[in-house]
Coordinates of C-alpha atoms and ligand atoms in Angstrom, one line a residue:
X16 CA -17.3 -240.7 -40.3
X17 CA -17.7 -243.4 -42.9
X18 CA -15.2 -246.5 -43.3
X19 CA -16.1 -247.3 -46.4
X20 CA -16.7 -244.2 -49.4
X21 CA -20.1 -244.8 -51.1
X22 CA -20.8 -243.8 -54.6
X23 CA -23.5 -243.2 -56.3
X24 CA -24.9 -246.2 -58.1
X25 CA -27.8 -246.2 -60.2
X26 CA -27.6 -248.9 -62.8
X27 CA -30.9 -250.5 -63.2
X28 CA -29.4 -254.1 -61.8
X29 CA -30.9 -257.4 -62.0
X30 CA -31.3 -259.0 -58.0
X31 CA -31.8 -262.6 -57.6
X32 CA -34.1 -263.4 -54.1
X33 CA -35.0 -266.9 -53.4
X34 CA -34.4 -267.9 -56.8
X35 CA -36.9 -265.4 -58.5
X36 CA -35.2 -262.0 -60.7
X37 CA -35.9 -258.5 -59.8
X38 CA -35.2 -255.5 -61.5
X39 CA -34.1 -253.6 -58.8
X40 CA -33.2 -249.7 -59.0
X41 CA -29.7 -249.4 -56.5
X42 CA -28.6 -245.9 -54.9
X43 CA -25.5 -246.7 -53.8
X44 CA -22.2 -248.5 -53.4
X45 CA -19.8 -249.3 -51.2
X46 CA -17.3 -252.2 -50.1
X47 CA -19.9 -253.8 -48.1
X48 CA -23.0 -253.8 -49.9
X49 CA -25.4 -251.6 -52.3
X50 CA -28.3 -250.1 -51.5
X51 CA -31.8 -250.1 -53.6
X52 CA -34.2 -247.3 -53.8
X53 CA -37.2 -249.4 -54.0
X54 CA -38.7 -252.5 -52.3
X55 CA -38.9 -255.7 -54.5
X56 CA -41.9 -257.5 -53.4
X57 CA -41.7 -259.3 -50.3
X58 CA -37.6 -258.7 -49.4
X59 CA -36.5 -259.6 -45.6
X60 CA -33.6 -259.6 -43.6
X61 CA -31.6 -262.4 -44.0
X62 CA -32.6 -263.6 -47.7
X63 CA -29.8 -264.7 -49.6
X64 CA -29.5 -262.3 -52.5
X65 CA -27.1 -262.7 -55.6
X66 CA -26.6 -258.6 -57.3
X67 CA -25.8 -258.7 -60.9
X68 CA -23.7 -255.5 -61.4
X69 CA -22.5 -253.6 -64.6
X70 CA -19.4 -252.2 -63.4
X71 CA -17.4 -250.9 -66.7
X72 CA -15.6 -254.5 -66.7
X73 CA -15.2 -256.3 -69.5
X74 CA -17.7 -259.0 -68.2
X75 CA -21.2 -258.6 -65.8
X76 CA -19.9 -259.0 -62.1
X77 CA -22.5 -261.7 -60.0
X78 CA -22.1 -261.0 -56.0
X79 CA -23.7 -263.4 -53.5
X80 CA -25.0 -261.2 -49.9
X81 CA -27.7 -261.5 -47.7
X82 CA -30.0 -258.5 -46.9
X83 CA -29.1 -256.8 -43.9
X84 CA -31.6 -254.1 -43.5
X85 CA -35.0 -253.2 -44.9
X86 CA -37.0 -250.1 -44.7
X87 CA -40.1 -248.5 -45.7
X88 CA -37.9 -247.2 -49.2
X89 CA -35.0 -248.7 -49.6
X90 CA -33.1 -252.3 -49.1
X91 CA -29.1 -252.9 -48.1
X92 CA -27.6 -255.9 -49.3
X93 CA -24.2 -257.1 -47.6
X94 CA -21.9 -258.6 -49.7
X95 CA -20.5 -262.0 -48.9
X96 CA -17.6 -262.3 -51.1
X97 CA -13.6 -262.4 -50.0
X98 CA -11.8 -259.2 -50.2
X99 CA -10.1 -260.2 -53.3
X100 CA -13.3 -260.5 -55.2
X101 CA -14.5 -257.5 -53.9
X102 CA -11.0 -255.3 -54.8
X103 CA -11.1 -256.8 -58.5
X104 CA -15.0 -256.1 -58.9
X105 CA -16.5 -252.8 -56.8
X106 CA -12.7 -251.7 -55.5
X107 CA -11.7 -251.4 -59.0
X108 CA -15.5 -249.5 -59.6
X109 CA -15.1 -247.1 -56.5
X110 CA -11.1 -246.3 -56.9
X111 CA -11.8 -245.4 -60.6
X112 CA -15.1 -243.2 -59.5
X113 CA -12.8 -241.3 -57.2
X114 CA -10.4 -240.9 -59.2
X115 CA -12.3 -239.8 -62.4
X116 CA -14.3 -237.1 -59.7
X117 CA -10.7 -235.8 -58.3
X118 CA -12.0 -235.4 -55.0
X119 CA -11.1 -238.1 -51.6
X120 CA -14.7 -239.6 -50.6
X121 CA -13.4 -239.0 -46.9
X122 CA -12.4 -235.5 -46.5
X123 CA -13.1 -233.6 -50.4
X124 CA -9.7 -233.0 -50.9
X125 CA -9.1 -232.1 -54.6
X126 CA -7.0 -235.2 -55.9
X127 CA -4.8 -234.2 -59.0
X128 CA -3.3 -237.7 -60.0
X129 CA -3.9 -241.6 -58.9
X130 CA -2.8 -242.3 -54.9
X131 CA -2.8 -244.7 -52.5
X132 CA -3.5 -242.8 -49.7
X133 CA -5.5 -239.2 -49.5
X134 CA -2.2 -236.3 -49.1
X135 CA -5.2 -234.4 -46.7
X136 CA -6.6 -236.8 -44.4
X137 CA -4.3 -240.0 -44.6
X138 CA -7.5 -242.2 -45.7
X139 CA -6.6 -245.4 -48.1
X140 CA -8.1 -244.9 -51.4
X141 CA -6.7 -247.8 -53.7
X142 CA -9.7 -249.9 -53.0
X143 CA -8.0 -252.6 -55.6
X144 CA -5.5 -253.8 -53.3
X145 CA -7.6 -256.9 -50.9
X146 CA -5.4 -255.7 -48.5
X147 CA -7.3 -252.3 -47.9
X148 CA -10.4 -253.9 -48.6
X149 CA -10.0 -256.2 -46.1
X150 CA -8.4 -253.4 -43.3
X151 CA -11.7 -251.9 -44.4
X152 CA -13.9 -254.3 -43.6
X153 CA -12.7 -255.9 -40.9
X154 CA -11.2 -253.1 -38.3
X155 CA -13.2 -251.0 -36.4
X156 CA -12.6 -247.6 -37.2
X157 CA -10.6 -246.5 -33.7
X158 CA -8.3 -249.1 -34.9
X159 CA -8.0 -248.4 -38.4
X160 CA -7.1 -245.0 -37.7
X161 CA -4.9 -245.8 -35.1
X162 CA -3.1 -247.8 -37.8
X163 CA -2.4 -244.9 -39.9
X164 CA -1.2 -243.0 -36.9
X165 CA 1.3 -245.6 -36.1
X166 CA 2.4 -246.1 -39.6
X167 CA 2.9 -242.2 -40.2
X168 CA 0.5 -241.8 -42.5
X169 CA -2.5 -239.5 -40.2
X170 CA -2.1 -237.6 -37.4
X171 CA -4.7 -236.7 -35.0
X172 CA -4.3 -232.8 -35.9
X173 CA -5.4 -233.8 -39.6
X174 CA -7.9 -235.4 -39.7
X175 CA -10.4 -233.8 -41.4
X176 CA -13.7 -235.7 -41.8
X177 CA -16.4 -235.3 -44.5
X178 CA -19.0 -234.0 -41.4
X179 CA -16.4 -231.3 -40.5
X180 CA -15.6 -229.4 -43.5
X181 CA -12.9 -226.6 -42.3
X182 CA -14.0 -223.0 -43.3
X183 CA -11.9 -220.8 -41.9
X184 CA -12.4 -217.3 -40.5
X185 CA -12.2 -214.8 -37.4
X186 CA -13.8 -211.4 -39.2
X187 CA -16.8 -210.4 -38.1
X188 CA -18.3 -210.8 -41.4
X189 CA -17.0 -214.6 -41.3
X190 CA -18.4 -215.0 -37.7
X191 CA -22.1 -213.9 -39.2
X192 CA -22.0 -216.5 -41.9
X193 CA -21.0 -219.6 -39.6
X194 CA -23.9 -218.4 -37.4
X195 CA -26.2 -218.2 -40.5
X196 CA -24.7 -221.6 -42.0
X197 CA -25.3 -223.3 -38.4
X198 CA -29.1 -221.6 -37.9
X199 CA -30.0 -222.1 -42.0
X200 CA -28.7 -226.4 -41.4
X201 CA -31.4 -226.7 -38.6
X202 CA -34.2 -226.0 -41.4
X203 CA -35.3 -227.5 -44.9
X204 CA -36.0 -223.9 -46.2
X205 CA -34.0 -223.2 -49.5
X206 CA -30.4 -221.4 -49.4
X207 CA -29.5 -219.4 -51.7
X208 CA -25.7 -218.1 -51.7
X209 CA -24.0 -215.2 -53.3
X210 CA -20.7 -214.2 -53.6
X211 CA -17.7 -213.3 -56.0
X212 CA -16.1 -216.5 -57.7
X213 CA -13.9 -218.5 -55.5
X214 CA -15.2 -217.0 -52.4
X215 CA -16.4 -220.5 -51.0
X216 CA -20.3 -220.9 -52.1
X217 CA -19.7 -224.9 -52.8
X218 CA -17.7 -225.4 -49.2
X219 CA -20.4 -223.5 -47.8
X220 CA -23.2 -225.1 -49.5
X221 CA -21.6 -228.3 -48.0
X222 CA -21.3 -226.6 -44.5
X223 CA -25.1 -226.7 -44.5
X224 CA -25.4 -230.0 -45.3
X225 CA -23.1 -231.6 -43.1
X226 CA -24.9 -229.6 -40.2
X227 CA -28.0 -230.4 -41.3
X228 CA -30.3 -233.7 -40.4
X229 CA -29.5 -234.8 -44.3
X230 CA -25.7 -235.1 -43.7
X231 CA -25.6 -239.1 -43.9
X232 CA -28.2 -238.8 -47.2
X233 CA -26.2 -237.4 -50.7
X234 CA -24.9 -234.2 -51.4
X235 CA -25.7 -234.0 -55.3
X236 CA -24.2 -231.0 -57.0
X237 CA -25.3 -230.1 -60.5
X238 CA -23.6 -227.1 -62.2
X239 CA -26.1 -225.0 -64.4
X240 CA -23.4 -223.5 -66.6
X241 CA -21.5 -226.5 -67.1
X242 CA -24.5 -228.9 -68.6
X243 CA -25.4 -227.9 -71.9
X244 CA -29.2 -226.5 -71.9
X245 CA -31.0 -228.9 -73.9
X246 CA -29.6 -232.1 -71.7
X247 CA -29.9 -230.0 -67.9
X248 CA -33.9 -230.7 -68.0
X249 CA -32.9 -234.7 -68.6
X250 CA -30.0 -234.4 -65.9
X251 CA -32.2 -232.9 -63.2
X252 CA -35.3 -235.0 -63.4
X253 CA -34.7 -238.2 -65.4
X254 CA -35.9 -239.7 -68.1
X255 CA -37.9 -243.0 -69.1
X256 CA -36.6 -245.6 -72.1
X257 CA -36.7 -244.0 -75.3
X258 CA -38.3 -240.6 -74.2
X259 CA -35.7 -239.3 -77.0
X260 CA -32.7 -241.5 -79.6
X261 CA -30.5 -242.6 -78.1
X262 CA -32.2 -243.1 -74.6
X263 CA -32.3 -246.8 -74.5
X264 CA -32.7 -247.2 -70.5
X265 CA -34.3 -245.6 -68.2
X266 CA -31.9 -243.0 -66.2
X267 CA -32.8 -241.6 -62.4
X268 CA -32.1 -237.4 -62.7
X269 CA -29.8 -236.0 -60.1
X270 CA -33.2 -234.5 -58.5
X271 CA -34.0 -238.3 -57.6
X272 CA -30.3 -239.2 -56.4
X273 CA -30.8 -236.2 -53.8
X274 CA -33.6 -238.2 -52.6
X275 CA -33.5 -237.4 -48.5
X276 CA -30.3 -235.1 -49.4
X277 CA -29.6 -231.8 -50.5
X278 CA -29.0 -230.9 -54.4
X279 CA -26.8 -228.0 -55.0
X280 CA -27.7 -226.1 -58.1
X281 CA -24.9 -224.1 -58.9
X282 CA -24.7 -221.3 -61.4
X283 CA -28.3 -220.8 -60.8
X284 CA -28.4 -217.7 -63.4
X285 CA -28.0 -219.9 -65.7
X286 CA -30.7 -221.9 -65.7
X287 CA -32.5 -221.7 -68.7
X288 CA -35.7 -220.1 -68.5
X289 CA -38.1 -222.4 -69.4
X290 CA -36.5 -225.3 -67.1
X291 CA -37.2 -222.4 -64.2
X292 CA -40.9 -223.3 -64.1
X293 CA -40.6 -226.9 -64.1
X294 CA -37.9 -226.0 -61.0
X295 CA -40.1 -223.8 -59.8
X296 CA -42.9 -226.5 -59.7
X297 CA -40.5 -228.7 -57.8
X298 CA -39.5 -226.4 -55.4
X299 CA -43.3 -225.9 -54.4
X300 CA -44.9 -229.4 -54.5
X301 CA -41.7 -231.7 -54.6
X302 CA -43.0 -233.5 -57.3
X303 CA -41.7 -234.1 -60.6
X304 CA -42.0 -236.4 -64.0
X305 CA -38.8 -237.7 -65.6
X306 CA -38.4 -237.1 -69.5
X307 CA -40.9 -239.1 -71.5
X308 CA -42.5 -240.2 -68.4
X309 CA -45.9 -239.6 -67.1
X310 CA -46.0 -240.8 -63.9
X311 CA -45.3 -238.3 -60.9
X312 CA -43.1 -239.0 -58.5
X313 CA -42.3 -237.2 -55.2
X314 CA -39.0 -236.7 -53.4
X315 CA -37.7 -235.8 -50.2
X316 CA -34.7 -233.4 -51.1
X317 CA -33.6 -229.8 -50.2
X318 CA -32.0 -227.6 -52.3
X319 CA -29.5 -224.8 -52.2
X320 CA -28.4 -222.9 -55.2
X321 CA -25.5 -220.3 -55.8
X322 CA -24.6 -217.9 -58.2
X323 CA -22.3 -214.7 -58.9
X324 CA -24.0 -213.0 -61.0
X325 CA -26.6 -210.4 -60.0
X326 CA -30.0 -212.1 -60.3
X327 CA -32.2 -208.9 -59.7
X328 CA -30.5 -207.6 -62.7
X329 CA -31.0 -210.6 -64.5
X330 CA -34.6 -210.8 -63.3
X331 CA -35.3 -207.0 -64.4
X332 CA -33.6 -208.0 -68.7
X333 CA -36.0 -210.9 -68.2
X334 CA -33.5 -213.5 -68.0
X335 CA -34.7 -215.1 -64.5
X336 CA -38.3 -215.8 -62.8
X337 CA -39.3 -213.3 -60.0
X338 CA -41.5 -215.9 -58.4
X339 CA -38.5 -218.7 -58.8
X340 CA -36.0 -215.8 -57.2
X341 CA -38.2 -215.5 -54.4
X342 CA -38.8 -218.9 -53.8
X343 CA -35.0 -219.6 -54.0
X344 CA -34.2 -217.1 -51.7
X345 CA -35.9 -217.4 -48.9
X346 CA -32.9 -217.5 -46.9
X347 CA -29.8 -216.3 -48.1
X348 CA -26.0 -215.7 -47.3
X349 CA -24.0 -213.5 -48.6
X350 CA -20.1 -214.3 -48.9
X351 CA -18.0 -211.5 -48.4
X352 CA -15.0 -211.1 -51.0
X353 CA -11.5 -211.9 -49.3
X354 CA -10.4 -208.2 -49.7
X355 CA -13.5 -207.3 -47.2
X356 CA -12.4 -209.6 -44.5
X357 CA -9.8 -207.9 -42.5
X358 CA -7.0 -209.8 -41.3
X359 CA -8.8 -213.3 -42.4
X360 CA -6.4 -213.1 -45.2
X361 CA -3.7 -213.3 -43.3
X362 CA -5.1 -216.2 -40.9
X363 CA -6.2 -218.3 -44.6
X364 CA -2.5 -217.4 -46.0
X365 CA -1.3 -219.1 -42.6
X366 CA -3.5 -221.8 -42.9
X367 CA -2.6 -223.0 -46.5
X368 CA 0.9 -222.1 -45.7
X369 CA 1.0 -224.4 -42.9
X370 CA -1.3 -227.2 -45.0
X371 CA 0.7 -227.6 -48.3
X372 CA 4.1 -227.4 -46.3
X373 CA 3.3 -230.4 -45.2
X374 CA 1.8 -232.1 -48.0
X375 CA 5.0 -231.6 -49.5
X376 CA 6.9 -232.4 -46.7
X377 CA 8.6 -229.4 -46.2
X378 CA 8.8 -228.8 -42.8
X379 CA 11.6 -225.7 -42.9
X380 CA 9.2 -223.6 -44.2
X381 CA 7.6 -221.8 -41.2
X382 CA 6.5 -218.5 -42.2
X383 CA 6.1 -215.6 -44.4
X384 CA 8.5 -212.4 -44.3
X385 CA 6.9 -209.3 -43.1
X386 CA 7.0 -207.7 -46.7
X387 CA 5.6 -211.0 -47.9
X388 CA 2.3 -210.3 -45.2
X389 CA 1.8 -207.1 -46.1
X390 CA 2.0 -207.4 -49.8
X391 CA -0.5 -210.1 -49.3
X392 CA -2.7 -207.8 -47.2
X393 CA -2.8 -205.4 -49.7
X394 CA -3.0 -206.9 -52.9
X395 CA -7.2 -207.5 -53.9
X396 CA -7.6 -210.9 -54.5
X397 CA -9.9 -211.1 -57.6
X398 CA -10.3 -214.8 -57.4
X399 CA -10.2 -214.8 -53.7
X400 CA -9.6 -218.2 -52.0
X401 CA -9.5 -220.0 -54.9
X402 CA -6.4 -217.6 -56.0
X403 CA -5.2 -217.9 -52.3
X404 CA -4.8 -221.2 -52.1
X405 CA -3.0 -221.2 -55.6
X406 CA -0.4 -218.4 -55.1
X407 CA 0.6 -220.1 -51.8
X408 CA 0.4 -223.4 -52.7
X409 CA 3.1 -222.3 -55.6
X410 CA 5.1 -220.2 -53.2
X411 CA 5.6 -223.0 -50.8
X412 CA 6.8 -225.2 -53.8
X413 CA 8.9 -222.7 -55.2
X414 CA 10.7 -221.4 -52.2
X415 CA 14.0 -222.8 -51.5
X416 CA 14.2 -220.4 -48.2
X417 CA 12.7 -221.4 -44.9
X418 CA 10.6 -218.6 -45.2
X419 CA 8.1 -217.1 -47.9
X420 CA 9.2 -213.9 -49.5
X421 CA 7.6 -211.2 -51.6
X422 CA 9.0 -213.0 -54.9
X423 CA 7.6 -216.3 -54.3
X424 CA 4.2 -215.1 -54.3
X425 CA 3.1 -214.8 -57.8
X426 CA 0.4 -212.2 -58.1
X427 CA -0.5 -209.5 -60.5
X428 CA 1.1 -206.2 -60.0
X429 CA -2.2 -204.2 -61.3
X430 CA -4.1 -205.9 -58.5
X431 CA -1.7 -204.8 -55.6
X432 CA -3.7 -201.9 -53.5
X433 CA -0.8 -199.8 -51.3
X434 CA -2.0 -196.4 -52.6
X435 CA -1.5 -194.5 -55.9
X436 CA 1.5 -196.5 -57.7
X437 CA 1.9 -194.1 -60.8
X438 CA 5.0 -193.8 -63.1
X439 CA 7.5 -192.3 -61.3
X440 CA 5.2 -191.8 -57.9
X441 CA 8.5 -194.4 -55.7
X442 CA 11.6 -192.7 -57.6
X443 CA 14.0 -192.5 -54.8
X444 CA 15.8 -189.7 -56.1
X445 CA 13.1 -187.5 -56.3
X446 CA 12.1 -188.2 -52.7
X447 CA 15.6 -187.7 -51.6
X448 CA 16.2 -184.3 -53.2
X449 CA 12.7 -183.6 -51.6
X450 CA 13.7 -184.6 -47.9
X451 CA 17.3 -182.9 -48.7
X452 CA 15.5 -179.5 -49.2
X453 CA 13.1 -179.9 -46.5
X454 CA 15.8 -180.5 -43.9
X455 CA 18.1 -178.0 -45.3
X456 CA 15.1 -175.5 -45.6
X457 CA 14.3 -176.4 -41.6
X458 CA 18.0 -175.9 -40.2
X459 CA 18.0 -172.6 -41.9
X460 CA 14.9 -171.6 -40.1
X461 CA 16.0 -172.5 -36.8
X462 CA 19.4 -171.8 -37.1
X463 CA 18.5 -168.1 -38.3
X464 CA 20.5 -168.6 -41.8
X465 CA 24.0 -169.5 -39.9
X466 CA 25.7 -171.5 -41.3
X467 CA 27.7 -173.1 -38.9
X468 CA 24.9 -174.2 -37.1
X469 CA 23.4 -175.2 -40.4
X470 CA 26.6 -177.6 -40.4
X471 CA 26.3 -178.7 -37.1
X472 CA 22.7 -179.5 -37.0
X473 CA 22.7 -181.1 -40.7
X474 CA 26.0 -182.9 -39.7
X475 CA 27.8 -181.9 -42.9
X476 CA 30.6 -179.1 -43.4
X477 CA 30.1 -175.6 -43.7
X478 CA 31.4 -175.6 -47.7
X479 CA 28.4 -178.4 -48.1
X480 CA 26.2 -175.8 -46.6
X481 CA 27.1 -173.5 -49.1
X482 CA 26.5 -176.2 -51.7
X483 CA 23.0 -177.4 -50.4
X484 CA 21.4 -173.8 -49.9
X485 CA 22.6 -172.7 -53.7
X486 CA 21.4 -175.8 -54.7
X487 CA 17.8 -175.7 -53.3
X488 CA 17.2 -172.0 -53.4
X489 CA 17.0 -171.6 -49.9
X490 CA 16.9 -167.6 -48.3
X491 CA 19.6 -165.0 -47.7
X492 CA 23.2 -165.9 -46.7
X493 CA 24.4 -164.7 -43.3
X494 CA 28.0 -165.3 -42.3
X495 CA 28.4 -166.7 -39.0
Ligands
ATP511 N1 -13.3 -219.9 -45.4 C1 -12.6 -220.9 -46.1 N2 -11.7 -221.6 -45.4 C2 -10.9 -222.5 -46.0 N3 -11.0 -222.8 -47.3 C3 -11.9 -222.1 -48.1 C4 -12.8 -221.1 -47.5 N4 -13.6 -220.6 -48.4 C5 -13.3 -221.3 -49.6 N5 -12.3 -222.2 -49.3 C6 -11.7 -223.1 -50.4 O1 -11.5 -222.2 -51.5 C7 -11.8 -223.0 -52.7 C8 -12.9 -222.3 -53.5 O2 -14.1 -222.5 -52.8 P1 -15.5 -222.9 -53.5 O3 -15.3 -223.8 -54.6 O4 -16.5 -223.3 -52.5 O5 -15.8 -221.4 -54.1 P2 -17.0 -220.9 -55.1 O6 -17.5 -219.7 -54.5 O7 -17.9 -222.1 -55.3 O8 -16.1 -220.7 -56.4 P3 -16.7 -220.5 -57.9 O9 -17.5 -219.3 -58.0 O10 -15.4 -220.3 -58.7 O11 -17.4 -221.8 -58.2 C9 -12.1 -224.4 -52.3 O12 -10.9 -225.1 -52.3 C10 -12.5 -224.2 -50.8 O13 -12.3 -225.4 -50.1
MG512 MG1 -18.5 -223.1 -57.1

């Protein structure tokens, strides 16, 4: 578990060493220190260093550290600075990046609005306060923790730590995917998932990685669908200074921020198909040239992709490579929709139920009622987890009960799956006339048409009898 969250950084930033200026390409950045991707000539541990940082303020931010560690790749510079510079300079930088990603750097939870402290895990994320900068810094991590514990804020139960992402399950289908996700992490094979929307191809995407020997490296996610076509080519590999207008520095592609990582491609149909080859290419040699560039470079970076559309289909109307398809898909999981996982529904329902009670503090609120389980049982779940999580995480903050009921959950009626429900098909008075005749038909069989056994066994009077066998039609009258 990291202390500190780091963030991308890739600012081309100018490093002073020994007096002389660099041009130094960073990676990342956290409260301690920034990494670079490449060496500047003759850097060693223990060199004073002043970074020069472009950090959206209204003035260039100048931060004396020393370098701490230096590899074959890459450089760390520690920062030297009090916590109050550092909360008013790369605080301000990181709590704005988290905030403007909506997701806690700690444990991924979705963040709606601006906090101080993470609603999942209990994690600080106002980085602009030198107090939290300086708790940060300076505890050990055993002790921060046990800080929050004391103070209310995390309990042990919680915690939920960006190297174990909770995916939850008990089918049998589930069981084969953990085992898959668990033997596909020990490999740097590509992954490529399927499954209906909201079934969980991101969490498992990140499952891998976590697992996998790449889990302290990035996790760099790039939607396919969500990049418009013409600038996905620049977003995956880069491009040089003034390779088109408008390009007046030199940007790193997400293909090079994945470097030792995994990149996710998501929405992999829609790739468009002439960026496929130069994927394609990638996925072979690792090697790559940015956007007005000629110089090849090579990265270290694994990728897994994931789509819901049906890419044979796609491959057969021309739309996708074959030889890109089957280099994708080496391996491949298959996520299940939520109506083909048994009783998991009931455990995830559980599980959310349980999670956002507490979020919102509503600690009354201990179950479902038995209609409540069964409607969500058999209703189909279109949008599967995604719509879970939604109709329960409204139910719990609608429900003034301290249980949740059939009319707090708010799902479609069309969707709901408990047999034939055509017009008419639950009209109670049809049914009861039915069940009237029926009985009345089988007490005058066994009675033999008497009709004071008729009353006796119906439990009615004998002008009732009368009444019921007129009514339904029922066989010849004997007088008893
Ligand atoms: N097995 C699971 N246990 C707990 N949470 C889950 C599980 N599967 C998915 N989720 C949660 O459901 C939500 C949707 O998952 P995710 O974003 O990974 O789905 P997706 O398949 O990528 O969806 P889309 O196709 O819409 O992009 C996320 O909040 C995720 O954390
Ligand atoms: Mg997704």
């Amino acid at each position: 578990m990291r202390i500190a969250p780091r963030i991308s950084y890739t600012n081309p930033t100018i490093i002073e060493l020994k007096g002389k200026s660099y041009q130094a390409f960073p990676e990342d950045l956290s409260l301690f220190g920034i990494r670079f991707k490449e060496i500047v000539d003759s850097v060693k541990i223990g060199d004073d260093a002043i970074v020069h940082l472009d950090l959206n303020l209204d003035r260039e931010v100048s931060l004396n550290g020393k370098v701490a560690r230096v590899s074959q790749n890459n450089f760390v510079v520690i920062f030297k600075e009090d916590p109050e510079i550092i909360a008013e300079t790369v605080g301000k930088y990181l709590t704005d990046k988290i905030f403007e990603f909506k997701r806690c750097p700690y444990c991924g939870q979705h963040l709606e609005t601006r906090v101080e402290v993470c609603p999942k895990c209990g994690m600080y994320l106002d980085f602009t306060k030198k107090e939290v900068v300086k708790i940060t810094k300076d505890i050990k991590l055993g002790n921060f923790i046990s800080k929050l514990v004391h103070e209310g804020k995390m309990d042990y139960g919680s915690l939920c730590v960006e190297e174990h992402i909770e995916m939850v399950g008990t089918s049998e289908k589930m069981k084969k995917v953990f085992s898959l996700i668990r033997k596909f992490a020990a490999t740097d094979y590509p992954v490529l998932i399927l499954g209906e929307t909201g079934t969980g191809k991101e969490l498992t995407a990140r499952a891998i990685h976590e697992r996998s020997r790449r889990k302290d490296n990035p996790f760099v996610v790039v939607n396919c669908a969500a990049i418009p076509s013409e600038l996905l080519e620049a977003e995956l590999f880069g491009y040089e200074k003034g390779a088109f207008t408008g390009a007046d520095k030199r940007k790193l592609g997400r293909v090079e921020l994945a470097h030792r990582g995994t990149l996710f491609l998501d929405e992999i149909g829609d790739m468009p198909y002439n960026l496929q080859a130069k994927l394609l290419r990638f996925l072979q040699e690792g090697t790559f040239e940015r956007l007005g560039g000629t110089e090849t470079h090579k990265v270290d970076v694994r990728v897994i992709s994931a789509t819901n559309v049906n890419l044979e289909r796609a491959i057969e109307e021309g739309k996708f490579r074959k030889d890109l398809y089957y280099r994708l898909s080496t391996l491949t999981i298959e996520l299940p929709p939520l109506r083909e996982r048994g009783d998991d529904v009931i455990v995830l329902a559980k599980y959310f139920l349980k999670k956002f009670c507490k979020e919102l503090g509503k600690t009354n609120v201990i179950d479902f009622s038995d209609e409540a389980l069964e409607l969500i049982k058999s209703y189909t779940w279109p949008g599967n987890i995604r719509e879970l999580i939604n109709v329960i995480r409204k139910a719990c903050v609608l429900s003034d009960k301290n249980y949740i009921d059939v009319s707090d959950l708010d799902i479609r009626y069309e969707n709901i799956n408990l047999g034939e429900v055509k017009e008419g098909i639950l009209s109670l008075h049809r049914h009861i006339e039915n069940l009237e005749k029926e009985l009345v038909k089988k007490a005058f069989i066994i009675s033999g048409g008497n009709i004071s056994k008729m009353a006796k066994l119906l439990e009615v009077s004998r002008p009732k009898v009368y009444k019921l066998i007129e009514k339904h039609n029922i066989g010849k009258i004997e007088e008893g």
